[in-house]
Coordinates of C-alpha atoms in Angstrom, one line a residue:
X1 CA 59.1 84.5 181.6
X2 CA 59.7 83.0 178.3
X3 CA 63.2 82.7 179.0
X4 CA 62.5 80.4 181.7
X5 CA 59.9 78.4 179.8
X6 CA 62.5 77.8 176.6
X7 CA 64.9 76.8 179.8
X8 CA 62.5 73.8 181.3
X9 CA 61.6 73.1 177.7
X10 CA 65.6 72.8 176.9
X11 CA 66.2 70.8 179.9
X12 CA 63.1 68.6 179.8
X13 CA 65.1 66.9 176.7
X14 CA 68.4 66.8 178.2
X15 CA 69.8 69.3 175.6
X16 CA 72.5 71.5 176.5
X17 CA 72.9 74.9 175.5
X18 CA 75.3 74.7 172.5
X19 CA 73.4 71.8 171.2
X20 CA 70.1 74.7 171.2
X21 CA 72.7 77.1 170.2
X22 CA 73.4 75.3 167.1
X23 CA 69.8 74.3 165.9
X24 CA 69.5 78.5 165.3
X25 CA 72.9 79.4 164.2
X26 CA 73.4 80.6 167.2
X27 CA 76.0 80.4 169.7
X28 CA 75.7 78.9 173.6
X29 CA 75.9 82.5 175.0
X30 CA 73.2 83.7 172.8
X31 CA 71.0 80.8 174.4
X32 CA 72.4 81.8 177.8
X33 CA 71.1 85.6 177.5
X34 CA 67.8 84.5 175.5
X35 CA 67.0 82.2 178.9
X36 CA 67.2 85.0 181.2
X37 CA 65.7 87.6 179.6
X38 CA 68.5 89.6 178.7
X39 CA 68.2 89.5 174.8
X40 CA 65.0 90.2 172.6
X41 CA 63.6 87.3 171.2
X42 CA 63.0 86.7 167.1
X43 CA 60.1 84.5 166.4
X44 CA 61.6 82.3 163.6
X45 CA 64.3 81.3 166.7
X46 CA 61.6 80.6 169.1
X47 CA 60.0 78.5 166.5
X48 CA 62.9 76.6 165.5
X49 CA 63.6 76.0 169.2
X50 CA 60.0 74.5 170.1
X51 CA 60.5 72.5 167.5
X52 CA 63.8 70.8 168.8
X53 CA 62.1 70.8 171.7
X54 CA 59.1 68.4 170.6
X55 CA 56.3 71.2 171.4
X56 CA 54.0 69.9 169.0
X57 CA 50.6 71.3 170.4
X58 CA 48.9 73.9 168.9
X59 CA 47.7 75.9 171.6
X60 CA 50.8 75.7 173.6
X61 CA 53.0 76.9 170.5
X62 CA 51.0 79.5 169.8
X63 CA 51.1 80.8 173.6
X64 CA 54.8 80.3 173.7
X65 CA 54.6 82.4 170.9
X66 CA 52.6 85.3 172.3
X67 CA 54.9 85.8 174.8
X68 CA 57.5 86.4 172.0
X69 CA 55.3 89.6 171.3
X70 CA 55.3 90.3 174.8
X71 CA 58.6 90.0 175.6
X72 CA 59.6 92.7 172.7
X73 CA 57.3 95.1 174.4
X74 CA 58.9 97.3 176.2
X75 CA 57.7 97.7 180.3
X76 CA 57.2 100.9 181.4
X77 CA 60.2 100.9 183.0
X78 CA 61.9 101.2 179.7
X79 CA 61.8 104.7 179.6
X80 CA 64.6 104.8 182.7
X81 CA 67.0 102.6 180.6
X82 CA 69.4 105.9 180.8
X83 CA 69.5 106.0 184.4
X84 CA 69.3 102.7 185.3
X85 CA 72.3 99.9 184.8
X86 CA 70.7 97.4 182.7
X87 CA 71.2 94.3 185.6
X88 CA 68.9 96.5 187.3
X89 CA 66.7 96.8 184.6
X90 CA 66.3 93.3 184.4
X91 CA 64.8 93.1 187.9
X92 CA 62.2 95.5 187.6
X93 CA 60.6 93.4 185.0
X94 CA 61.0 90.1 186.8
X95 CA 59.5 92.4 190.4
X96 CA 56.8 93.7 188.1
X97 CA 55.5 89.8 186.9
X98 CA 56.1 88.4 190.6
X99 CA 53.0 87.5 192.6
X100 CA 54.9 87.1 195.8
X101 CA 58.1 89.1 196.8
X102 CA 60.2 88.2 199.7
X103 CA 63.0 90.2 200.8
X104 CA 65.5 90.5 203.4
X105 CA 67.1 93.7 203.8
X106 CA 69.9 94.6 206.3
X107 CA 71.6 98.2 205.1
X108 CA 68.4 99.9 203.9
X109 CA 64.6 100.1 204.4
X110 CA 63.6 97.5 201.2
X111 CA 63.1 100.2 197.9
X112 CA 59.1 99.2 197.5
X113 CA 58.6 100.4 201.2
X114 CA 61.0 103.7 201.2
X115 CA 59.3 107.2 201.1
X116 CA 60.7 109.9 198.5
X117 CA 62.8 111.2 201.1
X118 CA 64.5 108.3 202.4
X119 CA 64.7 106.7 198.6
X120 CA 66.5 110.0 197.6
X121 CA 68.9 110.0 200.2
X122 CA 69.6 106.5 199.8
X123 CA 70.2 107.0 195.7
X124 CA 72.3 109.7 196.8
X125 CA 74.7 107.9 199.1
X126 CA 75.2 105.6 196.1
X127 CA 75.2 108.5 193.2
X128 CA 77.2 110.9 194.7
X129 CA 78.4 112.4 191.3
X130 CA 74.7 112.5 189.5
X131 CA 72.9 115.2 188.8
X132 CA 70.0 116.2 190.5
X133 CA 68.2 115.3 187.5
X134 CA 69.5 111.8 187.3
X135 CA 68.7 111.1 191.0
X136 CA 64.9 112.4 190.5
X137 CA 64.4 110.0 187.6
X138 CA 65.5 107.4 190.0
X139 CA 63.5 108.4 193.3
X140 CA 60.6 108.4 190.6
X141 CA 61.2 105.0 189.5
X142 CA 61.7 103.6 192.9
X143 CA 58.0 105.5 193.3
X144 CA 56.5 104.1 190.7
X145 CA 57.3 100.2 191.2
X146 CA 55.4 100.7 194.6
X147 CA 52.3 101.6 192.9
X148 CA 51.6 97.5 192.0
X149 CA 51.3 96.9 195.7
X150 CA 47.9 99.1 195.8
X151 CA 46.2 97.3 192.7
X152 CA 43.4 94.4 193.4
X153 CA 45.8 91.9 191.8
X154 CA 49.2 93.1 192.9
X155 CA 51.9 91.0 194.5
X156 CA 52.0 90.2 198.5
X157 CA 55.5 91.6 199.9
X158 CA 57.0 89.7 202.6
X159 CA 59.8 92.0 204.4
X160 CA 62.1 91.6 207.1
X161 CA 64.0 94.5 207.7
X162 CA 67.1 94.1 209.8
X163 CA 66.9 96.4 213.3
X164 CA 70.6 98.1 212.1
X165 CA 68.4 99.4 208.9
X166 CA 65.9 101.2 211.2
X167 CA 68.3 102.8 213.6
X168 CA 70.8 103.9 210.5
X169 CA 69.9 107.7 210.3
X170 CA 69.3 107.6 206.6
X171 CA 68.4 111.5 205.6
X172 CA 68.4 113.1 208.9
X173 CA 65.6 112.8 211.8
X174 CA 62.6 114.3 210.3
X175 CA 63.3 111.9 206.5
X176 CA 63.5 109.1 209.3
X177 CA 61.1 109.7 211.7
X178 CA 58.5 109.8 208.5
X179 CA 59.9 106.4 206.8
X180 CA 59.2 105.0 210.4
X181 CA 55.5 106.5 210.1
X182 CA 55.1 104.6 206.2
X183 CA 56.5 101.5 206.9
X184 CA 53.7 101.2 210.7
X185 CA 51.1 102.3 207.7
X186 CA 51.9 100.1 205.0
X187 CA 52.1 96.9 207.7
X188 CA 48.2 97.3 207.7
X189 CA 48.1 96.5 204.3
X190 CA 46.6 93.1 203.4
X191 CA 49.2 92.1 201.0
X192 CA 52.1 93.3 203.0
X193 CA 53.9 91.3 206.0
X194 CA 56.5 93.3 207.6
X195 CA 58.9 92.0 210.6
X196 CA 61.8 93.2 211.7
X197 CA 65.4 91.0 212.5
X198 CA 66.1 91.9 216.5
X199 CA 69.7 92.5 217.5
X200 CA 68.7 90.3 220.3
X201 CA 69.2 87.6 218.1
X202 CA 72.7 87.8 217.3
X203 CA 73.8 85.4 214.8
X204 CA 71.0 84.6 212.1
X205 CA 70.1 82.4 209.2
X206 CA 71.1 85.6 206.9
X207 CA 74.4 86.7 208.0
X208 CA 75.7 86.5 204.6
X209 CA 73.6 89.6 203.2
X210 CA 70.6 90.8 201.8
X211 CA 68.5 89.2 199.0
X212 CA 65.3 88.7 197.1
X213 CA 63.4 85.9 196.4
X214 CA 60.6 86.3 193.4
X215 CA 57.8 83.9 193.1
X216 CA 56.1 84.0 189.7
X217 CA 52.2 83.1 189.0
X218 CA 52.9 80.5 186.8
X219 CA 53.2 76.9 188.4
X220 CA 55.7 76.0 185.8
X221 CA 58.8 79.0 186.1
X222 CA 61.1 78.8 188.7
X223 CA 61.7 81.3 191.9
X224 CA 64.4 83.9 191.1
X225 CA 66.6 84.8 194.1
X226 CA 68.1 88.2 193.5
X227 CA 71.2 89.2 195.1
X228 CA 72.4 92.9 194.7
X229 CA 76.5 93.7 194.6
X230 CA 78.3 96.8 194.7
X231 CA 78.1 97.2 191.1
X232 CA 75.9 94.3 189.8
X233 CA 73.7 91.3 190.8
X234 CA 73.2 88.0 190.5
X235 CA 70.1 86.0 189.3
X236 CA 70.2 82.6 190.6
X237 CA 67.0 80.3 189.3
X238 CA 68.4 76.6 189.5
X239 CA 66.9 74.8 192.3
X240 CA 70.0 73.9 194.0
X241 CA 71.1 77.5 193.8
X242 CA 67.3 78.8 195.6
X243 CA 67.0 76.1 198.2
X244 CA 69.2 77.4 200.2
X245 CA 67.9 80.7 199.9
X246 CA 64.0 79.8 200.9
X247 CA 65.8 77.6 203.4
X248 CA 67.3 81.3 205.1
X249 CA 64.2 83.2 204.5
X250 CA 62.1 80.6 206.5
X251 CA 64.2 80.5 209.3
X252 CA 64.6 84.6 209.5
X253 CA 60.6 84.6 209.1
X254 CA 60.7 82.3 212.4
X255 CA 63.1 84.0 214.0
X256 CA 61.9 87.3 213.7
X257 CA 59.2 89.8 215.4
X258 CA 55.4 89.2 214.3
X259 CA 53.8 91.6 212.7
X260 CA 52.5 93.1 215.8
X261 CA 55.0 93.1 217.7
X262 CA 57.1 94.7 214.6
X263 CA 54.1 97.9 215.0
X264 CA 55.6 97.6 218.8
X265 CA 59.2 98.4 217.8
X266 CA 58.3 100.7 214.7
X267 CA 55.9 102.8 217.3
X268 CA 59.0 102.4 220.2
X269 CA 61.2 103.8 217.0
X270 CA 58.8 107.1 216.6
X271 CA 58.9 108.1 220.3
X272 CA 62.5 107.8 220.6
X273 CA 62.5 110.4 217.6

């Protein structure tokens, strides 16, 4: 999050990043990585940087600040840096500050609705070589980031699941038929909105993938669409680049089942099984 503020900051004064790069002794790529979160931050930079950026106020330097301190603290999440590829790691952080998640999913039931089961045969289609130890650290994980979803103050998840994702037999019948029985249990949440992409529909607003669009509490940081690759993803924050994005999730919200029709196909899905 401060990575985004130095980045409006930066922009607000029409600076470009070598120009920033400079005033530190730094170089453009530095800037680059300190913007998206992907470098720790050093005070005396920060400082140097609000400076050239005319933040004058008191109590809006020394916030900025703050989140220097926070930023340097590791997340929880930390402790699966050994597991994890660190573009990954970088998302977790960036889910676990989101108020609002919305996600499209087309392969798989979305990670923060997968039961153990399905999440470990999922990590094991994808980690065929790791140990079992490796893939247990990682179902945990997977566990662990849905715990936000049950706290007062946790984020509202907005899903829609392609219907290819829920007939895939991911894990066998029973590791199915019981991420079927989570996802019509979950859907009652308050903070949860599940629907489900049709086949009826054909061709849809999302036909070039899957993706995830993170919405931040701050009025001032920028949505962060997520898009995952075979080995790597990309984090796209410039409005241009997320337009189109929100543009595709609105239309795939319209065009798919409501919520109660989505218990219809999810309870359909259980007596076929």
């Amino acid at each position: 999050m401060l990575g985004a503020s130095l980045r409006r900051l930066r922009e607000e004064r029409g600076l470009a990043r070598d120009e920033a790069g400079f005033h530190i002794r730094a170089s453009e790529s530095k800037i680059s990585r300190m913007e998206l979160g992907r470098v720790g931050f050093k005070t005396r930079d920060v400082e140097d940087l609000l400076t050239l950026y005319g933040v004058v106020d008191d109590d809006e330097r020394r916030g900025l600040l703050e989140m220097v301190r926070e930023a340097n603290t590791p997340g929880w999440w930390h402790k699966y840096g050994e597991v994890l590829p660190n573009w990954f790691v970088t998302y977790v952080g960036l889910e676990e500050a989101a108020g609002v998640i919305r996600t499209y999913e087309v392969q798989f039931v979305p990670g923060l609705l997968q039961t153990a089961a399905y999440a470990r045969s999922v990590i094991q289609l994808g980690y065929p070589d790791a140990p079992d130890a490796v893939i247990e650290q990682r179902v945990h994980l997977r566990m662990q980031r849905q715990e936000r979803l049950t706290h007062r103050d946790g984020p509202r998840l907005w899903a829609v699941i392609d219907e290819a994702a829920l007939k895939r037999p991911i894990g066998g019948r029973a590791t199915m038929r019981e991420q079927i029985q989570h996802l019509l249990e979950v859907a009652t949440l308050p903070n949860i909105t599940l629907q489900v992409m049709p086949f009826r529909f054909g061709m849809h607003a999302a036909e070039g993938g899957a993706f995830t669009i993170l919405r931040f509490p701050e009025p001032d940081l920028s949505d962060v669409v997520y898009v995952e690759q075979l080995w790597g993803a990309l984090y796209l924050d410039k409005r241009e680049d997320v337009d189109p994005y929100l543009t595709a999730m609105e239309q795939l919200c319209v065009e798919s089942t409501t919520p109660g029709a989505t218990a219809e196909i999810l309870g359909e899905l259980l007596r076929e099984m």
